[in-house]
Short mmCIF file of C-alpha atoms in Angstrom, two decimals:
data_model
loop_
_atom_site.label_atom_id
_atom_site.label_comp_id
_atom_site.label_asym_id
_atom_site.label_seq_id
_atom_site.Cartn_x
_atom_site.Cartn_y
_atom_site.Cartn_z
CA UNK A 274 -19.70 17.21 2.15
CA UNK A 275 -20.26 20.77 0.93
CA UNK A 276 -21.71 22.04 4.22
CA UNK A 277 -19.00 20.41 6.35
CA UNK A 278 -16.32 21.87 4.08
CA UNK A 279 -17.58 25.41 4.66
CA UNK A 280 -17.78 24.72 8.40
CA UNK A 281 -14.10 23.73 8.38
CA UNK A 282 -13.27 26.94 6.47
CA UNK A 283 -15.11 29.03 9.06
CA UNK A 284 -13.30 27.33 11.94
CA UNK A 285 -9.91 27.88 10.30
CA UNK A 286 -10.73 31.53 9.68
CA UNK A 287 -11.52 31.90 13.38
CA UNK A 288 -8.34 30.19 14.64
CA UNK A 289 -5.64 31.29 12.20
CA UNK A 290 -5.97 35.11 12.58
CA UNK A 291 -5.64 34.73 16.36
CA UNK A 292 -2.69 32.35 15.95
CA UNK A 293 -0.86 34.70 13.57
CA UNK A 294 -1.64 37.71 15.74
CA UNK A 295 -0.04 35.95 18.71
CA UNK A 296 2.99 34.86 16.65
CA UNK A 297 3.82 37.88 14.48
CA UNK A 298 5.79 40.63 16.24
CA UNK A 299 7.05 42.53 13.20
CA UNK A 300 5.15 41.86 9.95
CA UNK A 301 7.92 43.23 7.71
CA UNK A 302 10.56 40.89 9.11
CA UNK A 303 8.26 37.92 9.69
CA UNK A 304 6.42 37.86 6.38
CA UNK A 305 7.57 34.25 5.97
CA UNK A 306 4.90 33.26 8.53
CA UNK A 307 2.22 34.49 6.13
CA UNK A 308 3.84 32.49 3.32
CA UNK A 309 3.71 29.27 5.35
CA UNK A 310 0.11 30.04 6.43
CA UNK A 311 -0.83 30.63 2.77
CA UNK A 312 0.78 27.29 1.91
CA UNK A 313 -1.31 25.65 4.63
CA UNK A 314 -4.52 27.04 3.09
CA UNK A 315 -3.44 26.02 -0.42
CA UNK A 316 -3.14 22.44 0.81
CA UNK A 317 -6.46 22.83 2.62
CA UNK A 318 -8.23 23.86 -0.59
CA UNK A 319 -6.60 20.99 -2.53
CA UNK A 320 -7.89 18.24 -0.22
CA UNK A 321 -11.49 18.08 -1.61
CA UNK A 322 -10.10 17.68 -5.14
CA UNK A 323 -8.02 14.68 -4.04
CA UNK A 324 -10.65 13.15 -1.77
CA UNK A 325 -10.54 9.81 -3.64
CA UNK A 326 -6.77 9.39 -3.26
CA UNK A 327 -6.04 8.42 0.38
CA UNK A 328 -2.28 8.12 -0.08
CA UNK A 329 -2.02 11.67 -1.44
CA UNK A 330 -4.30 12.98 1.33
CA UNK A 331 -2.04 11.36 3.93
CA UNK A 332 0.97 13.16 2.51
CA UNK A 333 -0.94 16.45 2.36
CA UNK A 334 -2.03 16.09 6.00
CA UNK A 335 1.60 15.59 7.06
CA UNK A 336 2.61 18.60 4.95
CA UNK A 337 -0.13 20.72 6.55
CA UNK A 338 1.16 19.84 10.02
CA UNK A 339 4.68 20.92 9.02
CA UNK A 340 3.44 24.16 7.41
CA UNK A 341 1.41 25.05 10.52
CA UNK A 342 4.43 24.44 12.75
CA UNK A 343 6.61 26.56 10.44
CA UNK A 344 4.07 29.41 10.37
CA UNK A 345 3.86 29.46 14.20
CA UNK A 346 7.53 28.68 14.80
CA UNK A 347 8.77 30.54 17.92
CA UNK A 348 11.82 32.72 17.45
CA UNK A 349 14.44 33.21 20.13
CA UNK A 350 12.84 34.40 23.31
CA UNK A 351 9.29 33.76 22.14
CA UNK A 352 6.87 31.51 24.01
CA UNK A 353 5.11 28.46 22.68
CA UNK A 354 2.06 29.47 20.60
CA UNK A 355 -0.96 27.66 22.15
CA UNK A 356 -3.04 28.26 19.03
CA UNK A 357 -0.94 25.58 17.33
CA UNK A 358 -2.88 23.03 19.40
CA UNK A 359 -6.18 24.39 18.04
CA UNK A 360 -4.85 24.29 14.48
CA UNK A 361 -3.80 20.67 14.99
CA UNK A 362 -7.22 19.90 16.49
CA UNK A 363 -8.86 21.14 13.28
CA UNK A 364 -6.35 19.29 11.13
CA UNK A 365 -6.88 16.07 13.10
CA UNK A 366 -10.65 16.41 12.74
CA UNK A 367 -10.37 16.83 8.97
CA UNK A 368 -7.96 13.89 8.72
CA UNK A 369 -10.28 11.66 10.75
CA UNK A 370 -13.19 12.66 8.54
CA UNK A 371 -11.44 12.00 5.22
CA UNK A 372 -9.07 9.08 5.88
CA UNK A 373 -9.36 5.58 7.38
CA UNK A 374 -7.85 4.87 10.78
CA UNK A 375 -4.60 3.33 9.53
CA UNK A 376 -3.79 6.37 7.37
CA UNK A 377 -4.42 8.78 10.26
CA UNK A 378 -1.35 7.51 12.11
CA UNK A 379 1.38 9.27 10.02
CA UNK A 380 -0.22 12.75 10.29
CA UNK A 381 -0.74 12.21 14.04
CA UNK A 382 2.92 11.23 14.44
CA UNK A 383 4.06 14.33 12.52
CA UNK A 384 1.85 16.58 14.66
CA UNK A 385 3.13 15.01 17.90
CA UNK A 386 6.72 15.44 16.71
CA UNK A 387 6.15 19.10 15.78
CA UNK A 388 4.53 19.87 19.14
CA UNK A 389 7.30 18.12 21.02
CA UNK A 390 10.01 19.91 19.03
CA UNK A 391 8.48 23.36 19.49
CA UNK A 392 7.76 22.69 23.17
CA UNK A 393 11.39 21.66 23.73
CA UNK A 394 12.63 24.76 21.89
CA UNK A 395 10.60 27.12 24.08
CA UNK A 396 11.29 25.21 27.29
CA UNK A 397 7.71 24.93 28.47
CA UNK A 398 7.02 24.65 32.14
CA UNK A 399 6.17 21.15 33.36
CA UNK A 400 2.51 22.05 33.85
CA UNK A 401 2.20 23.49 30.34
CA UNK A 402 4.07 20.51 28.86
CA UNK A 403 1.74 18.06 30.62
CA UNK A 404 -1.27 20.05 29.38
CA UNK A 405 0.01 19.96 25.78
CA UNK A 406 0.74 16.23 26.00
CA UNK A 407 -2.68 15.45 27.48
CA UNK A 408 -4.36 17.66 24.88
CA UNK A 409 -2.69 15.84 21.99
CA UNK A 410 -3.30 12.43 23.58
CA UNK A 411 -7.01 13.10 24.11
CA UNK A 412 -7.25 14.58 20.62
CA UNK A 413 -5.81 11.47 19.00
CA UNK A 414 -7.93 9.21 21.21
CA UNK A 415 -11.10 11.07 20.20
CA UNK A 416 -10.11 10.85 16.52
CA UNK A 417 -9.44 7.12 16.84
CA UNK A 418 -12.77 6.61 18.60
CA UNK A 419 -14.52 8.52 15.85
CA UNK A 420 -12.85 6.37 13.20
CA UNK A 421 -13.76 3.12 14.93
CA UNK A 422 -17.37 4.24 15.35
CA UNK A 423 -17.59 5.36 11.73
CA UNK A 424 -16.18 2.08 10.44
CA UNK A 425 -18.64 0.12 12.56
CA UNK A 426 -21.50 2.23 11.26
CA UNK A 427 -20.29 1.72 7.68
CA UNK A 428 -20.12 -2.04 8.24
CA UNK A 429 -23.59 -2.03 9.78
CA UNK A 430 -24.92 0.03 6.87
CA UNK A 431 -23.33 -2.37 4.40
CA UNK A 432 -24.96 -5.33 6.16
CA UNK A 433 -28.28 -3.49 6.17
CA UNK A 434 -28.00 -2.71 2.46
CA UNK A 435 -27.13 -6.35 1.75
CA UNK A 436 -30.09 -7.59 3.77
CA UNK A 437 -32.37 -5.04 2.15
CA UNK A 438 -31.19 -6.07 -1.31
CA UNK A 439 -31.69 -9.74 -0.44
CA UNK A 440 -35.17 -8.99 0.91
CA UNK A 441 -36.13 -7.11 -2.24
CA UNK A 442 -34.72 -9.88 -4.42
CA UNK A 443 -36.66 -12.48 -2.42
CA UNK A 444 -39.81 -10.36 -2.71
CA UNK A 445 -39.35 -10.07 -6.48
CA UNK A 446 -38.77 -13.81 -6.81
CA UNK A 447 -41.84 -14.50 -4.70
CA UNK A 448 -43.91 -12.17 -6.86
CA UNK A 449 -42.56 -13.80 -10.02
CA UNK A 450 -43.31 -17.27 -8.69
CA UNK A 451 -46.82 -16.22 -7.71
CA UNK A 452 -47.37 -14.72 -11.15
CA UNK A 453 -46.02 -17.88 -12.79
CA UNK A 454 -48.35 -20.00 -10.67
CA UNK A 455 -51.29 -17.79 -11.66
CA UNK A 456 -50.35 -18.07 -15.32
CA UNK A 457 -50.09 -21.85 -15.07
CA UNK A 458 -53.46 -21.94 -13.31
CA UNK A 459 -55.00 -19.72 -16.00
CA UNK A 460 -53.53 -21.90 -18.71
CA UNK A 461 -54.91 -25.03 -17.05
CA UNK A 462 -58.40 -23.53 -16.59
CA UNK A 463 -58.49 -22.14 -20.13
CA UNK A 464 -57.40 -25.52 -21.51
CA UNK A 465 -60.12 -27.26 -19.55
CA UNK A 466 -62.71 -24.78 -20.84
CA UNK A 467 -61.45 -25.16 -24.39
CA UNK A 468 -61.37 -28.95 -24.26
CA UNK A 469 -64.70 -29.46 -22.52
CA UNK A 470 -67.09 -26.56 -23.06
CA UNK A 471 -65.63 -25.53 -26.42
CA UNK A 472 -65.73 -28.99 -27.91
CA UNK A 473 -69.23 -29.67 -26.63
CA UNK A 474 -70.51 -26.40 -28.06
CA UNK A 475 -68.85 -27.22 -31.38
CA UNK A 476 -70.56 -30.64 -31.36
CA UNK A 477 -73.86 -28.95 -30.48
CA UNK A 478 -73.54 -26.54 -33.43
CA UNK A 479 -72.83 -29.44 -35.80
CA UNK A 480 -75.80 -31.46 -34.49
CA UNK A 481 -78.11 -28.47 -34.78
CA UNK A 482 -76.99 -27.93 -38.37
CA UNK A 483 -77.65 -31.60 -39.14
CA UNK A 484 -81.05 -31.39 -37.45
CA UNK A 485 -81.88 -28.21 -39.40
CA UNK A 486 -81.27 -30.00 -42.68
CA UNK A 487 -83.66 -32.78 -41.67
CA UNK A 488 -86.25 -30.65 -39.90
CA UNK A 489 -89.57 -29.63 -41.38
CA UNK A 490 -89.89 -26.27 -43.06
CA UNK A 491 -91.81 -24.68 -40.18
CA UNK A 492 -89.16 -25.83 -37.65
CA UNK A 493 -86.07 -24.68 -39.55
CA UNK A 494 -86.23 -21.07 -38.31
CA UNK A 495 -86.31 -22.27 -34.69
CA UNK A 496 -83.37 -24.64 -35.26
CA UNK A 497 -81.44 -21.88 -37.08
CA UNK A 498 -82.00 -19.56 -34.09
CA UNK A 499 -80.75 -22.26 -31.69
CA UNK A 500 -77.73 -22.85 -33.90
CA UNK A 501 -76.92 -19.11 -33.94
CA UNK A 502 -77.24 -18.99 -30.17
CA UNK A 503 -74.85 -21.94 -29.84
CA UNK A 504 -72.38 -20.30 -32.23
CA UNK A 505 -72.51 -17.04 -30.26
CA UNK A 506 -71.90 -19.01 -27.05
CA UNK A 507 -68.95 -20.76 -28.69
CA UNK A 508 -67.46 -17.46 -29.83
CA UNK A 509 -67.88 -15.93 -26.34
CA UNK A 510 -66.20 -18.96 -24.81
CA UNK A 511 -63.26 -18.68 -27.20
CA UNK A 512 -62.92 -14.97 -26.49
CA UNK A 513 -62.98 -15.60 -22.75
CA UNK A 514 -60.33 -18.29 -23.12
CA UNK A 515 -58.08 -15.94 -25.13
CA UNK A 516 -58.43 -13.19 -22.54
CA UNK A 517 -57.90 -15.59 -19.68
CA UNK A 518 -54.75 -17.05 -21.23
CA UNK A 519 -53.22 -13.62 -21.63
CA UNK A 520 -50.51 -13.24 -18.98
CA UNK A 521 -49.49 -9.66 -19.76
CA UNK A 522 -49.80 -7.13 -16.97
CA UNK A 523 -51.18 -3.80 -18.11
CA UNK A 524 -53.72 -1.09 -17.65
CA UNK A 525 -54.03 1.78 -15.22
CA UNK A 526 -54.52 -0.48 -12.15
CA UNK A 527 -51.20 -2.16 -12.97
CA UNK A 528 -49.57 1.27 -13.33
CA UNK A 529 -50.86 2.24 -9.87
CA UNK A 530 -49.42 -0.99 -8.43
CA UNK A 531 -46.11 -0.23 -10.15
CA UNK A 532 -46.02 3.28 -8.66
CA UNK A 533 -46.86 1.97 -5.19
CA UNK A 534 -44.04 -0.61 -5.40
CA UNK A 535 -41.53 2.01 -6.57
CA UNK A 536 -42.47 4.34 -3.71
CA UNK A 537 -42.10 1.61 -1.10
CA UNK A 538 -39.08 -0.27 -2.46
CA UNK A 539 -37.06 2.39 -4.31
CA UNK A 540 -37.98 5.36 -2.08
CA UNK A 541 -39.20 7.43 -5.02
CA UNK A 542 -41.60 10.33 -4.47
CA UNK A 543 -44.13 10.08 -7.29
CA UNK A 544 -46.80 12.71 -7.89
CA UNK A 545 -49.58 10.90 -9.76
CA UNK A 546 -52.21 13.06 -11.50
CA UNK A 547 -55.23 11.77 -13.42
CA UNK A 548 -57.33 14.29 -15.31
CA UNK A 549 -61.00 13.84 -16.09
CA UNK A 550 -61.72 10.95 -18.44
CA UNK A 551 -58.45 9.03 -18.11
CA UNK A 552 -59.77 6.26 -15.86
CA UNK A 553 -62.92 5.82 -17.94
CA UNK A 554 -61.08 5.83 -21.29
CA UNK A 555 -61.97 2.73 -23.41
CA UNK A 556 -58.52 1.14 -23.58
CA UNK A 557 -57.98 -2.22 -25.24
CA UNK A 558 -55.41 -4.74 -24.04
CA UNK A 559 -52.56 -3.57 -26.27
CA UNK A 560 -53.05 0.08 -25.35
CA UNK A 561 -53.16 -0.70 -21.62
CA UNK A 562 -49.99 -2.76 -21.89
CA UNK A 563 -48.25 0.02 -23.86
CA UNK A 564 -49.04 2.56 -21.11
CA UNK A 565 -47.72 0.21 -18.44
CA UNK A 566 -44.46 -0.43 -20.31
CA UNK A 567 -43.99 3.29 -21.03
CA UNK A 568 -44.31 4.24 -17.35
CA UNK A 569 -42.10 1.33 -16.33
CA UNK A 570 -39.35 2.29 -18.78
CA UNK A 571 -39.50 5.99 -17.81
CA UNK A 572 -39.22 5.12 -14.10
CA UNK A 573 -36.30 2.80 -14.81
CA UNK A 574 -34.49 5.63 -16.63
CA UNK A 575 -35.10 7.95 -13.68
CA UNK A 576 -33.63 5.45 -11.21
CA UNK A 577 -30.61 4.79 -13.44
CA UNK A 578 -29.72 8.27 -14.69
CA UNK A 579 -31.29 10.88 -12.41
CA UNK A 580 -30.00 12.04 -9.04
CA UNK A 581 -33.47 13.27 -8.07
CA UNK A 582 -35.65 10.73 -6.28
CA UNK A 583 -38.98 12.12 -7.45
CA UNK A 584 -41.11 12.10 -10.58
CA UNK A 585 -44.47 13.28 -11.90
CA UNK A 586 -46.89 11.05 -13.81
CA UNK A 587 -49.84 12.57 -15.67
CA UNK A 588 -52.69 10.76 -17.46
CA UNK A 589 -55.41 12.53 -19.43
CA UNK A 590 -57.93 11.80 -22.17
CA UNK A 591 -59.06 15.17 -23.57
CA UNK A 592 -62.38 14.92 -25.36
CA UNK A 593 -62.39 11.14 -25.04
CA UNK A 594 -60.61 10.76 -28.40
CA UNK A 595 -56.91 10.81 -27.45
CA UNK A 596 -55.11 9.35 -24.47
CA UNK A 597 -52.00 11.21 -23.33
CA UNK A 598 -49.44 10.49 -20.64
CA UNK A 599 -46.40 12.39 -19.41
CA UNK A 600 -43.61 11.34 -17.05
CA UNK A 601 -41.19 14.05 -15.89
CA UNK A 602 -38.46 14.37 -13.30
CA UNK A 603 -36.34 17.33 -12.15
CA UNK A 604 -32.80 17.84 -13.47
CA UNK A 605 -30.12 20.38 -12.73
CA UNK A 606 -30.33 21.96 -16.19
CA UNK A 607 -30.61 21.09 -19.90
CA UNK A 608 -28.50 18.01 -20.54
CA UNK A 609 -27.81 16.16 -23.79
CA UNK A 610 -29.29 12.70 -24.06
CA UNK A 611 -29.30 9.85 -26.54
CA UNK A 612 -32.36 7.76 -27.25
CA UNK A 613 -31.49 4.24 -26.19
CA UNK A 614 -33.14 0.88 -26.68
CA UNK A 615 -35.82 1.46 -24.04
CA UNK A 616 -37.09 4.74 -25.50
CA UNK A 617 -36.85 3.34 -29.02
CA UNK A 618 -38.99 0.34 -28.01
CA UNK A 619 -41.48 2.69 -26.34
CA UNK A 620 -41.72 4.78 -29.52
CA UNK A 621 -42.20 1.64 -31.62
CA UNK A 622 -45.03 0.38 -29.39
CA UNK A 623 -46.83 3.72 -29.57
CA UNK A 624 -46.45 4.00 -33.33
CA UNK A 625 -47.80 0.47 -33.69
CA UNK A 626 -51.09 1.57 -32.10
CA UNK A 627 -51.23 4.82 -34.05
CA UNK A 628 -49.57 7.12 -31.53
CA UNK A 629 -46.28 8.91 -30.99
CA UNK A 630 -43.59 9.73 -28.46
CA UNK A 631 -41.85 12.99 -27.59
CA UNK A 632 -38.74 13.15 -25.37
CA UNK A 633 -37.31 16.54 -24.44
CA UNK A 634 -35.64 18.56 -21.68
CA UNK A 635 -36.50 21.97 -20.28
CA UNK A 636 -34.53 24.23 -17.97
CA UNK A 637 -35.23 21.96 -15.01
CA UNK A 638 -37.23 18.92 -16.24
CA UNK A 639 -36.67 15.79 -18.32
CA UNK A 640 -39.99 14.83 -19.94
CA UNK A 641 -41.30 11.74 -21.72
CA UNK A 642 -44.66 12.43 -23.37
CA UNK A 643 -46.72 9.93 -25.37
CA UNK A 644 -50.15 9.81 -26.99
CA UNK A 645 -52.42 7.57 -29.07
CA UNK A 646 -55.97 7.59 -30.39
CA UNK A 647 -58.46 5.63 -28.34
CA UNK A 648 -59.69 2.37 -29.76
CA UNK A 649 -63.34 3.25 -30.13
CA UNK A 650 -62.66 6.57 -31.85
CA UNK A 651 -60.18 4.97 -34.21
CA UNK A 652 -62.71 2.39 -35.25
CA UNK A 653 -65.41 5.03 -35.65
CA UNK A 654 -63.12 7.08 -37.91
CA UNK A 655 -62.52 4.15 -40.18
#
């Protein structure tokens, strides 16, 4: 809208000086023309402010037509000013751009009435009168055609947006159903492992313990070793079942999938940077899930509150002892913000694993930065 507004200003500044030059004979006695022209430009500069009020814009368009006719009004003995037709062409173009078709009719009627009145006052020749009538008729026809085309395009865009939203919703539901099916399958397999393999290993451990108590002294070490092996196998089976039953999505691969989905579905431009050591960092399940949720929440905030459709994501693990991430997006300048539920939950997750969160704005960036100690280093320090 900004560029088109300045284009309209430039066109008016080209037409109006020529129109006033052709109309004004004596500036001292015809200063009232400049007053009406100034009134026209005052209304012109008010229209962007009232762009969301069609009824007011309709009235202002009618007023602009009257002011233009008054500024170029022919005195006794003066000819019809042809630049009035160019001024009305600009006014009709603006009206067609800002208002729906039904609200363009009153300004068009006022313009036609003004042209007819001034043409009758100056007694135009038949050829000039026919030219003026055809000019106004073709002008209004072109404006009406433009309005019809624009409304059709808006309806087509609305249908496209509705279909796109339905497609994305269907895709999300399909993904959720697939994930639910995978979780149910994991739960079924883990239950089967727990009920069959786990119980049999437990029975094996108990039988080996009973056999150890009855075995001879020289065989007890062998039975004890077999029992320990069975216990280790039982513990590994239980650990595998716990990991398999976990349905939480997390980790850097999940973050990459999230970024790819946001780029394709939400049309975000994401600059993803991984410094040395981030991919090989020894993350446990809770840490991986915390990173995933942090990136997800930051991206959600960008889509909800930022006009920019781009973001930067940085992962790094300096020295292999700390994992850091940073999500930033451009803003127009420092803006006040309030930490909501999402950022508070992110801070709580990071503090639970011994980390922290920092949210701040710079001259042109909104940044969310988090960190935590890696699992292996934390255990080594304790």
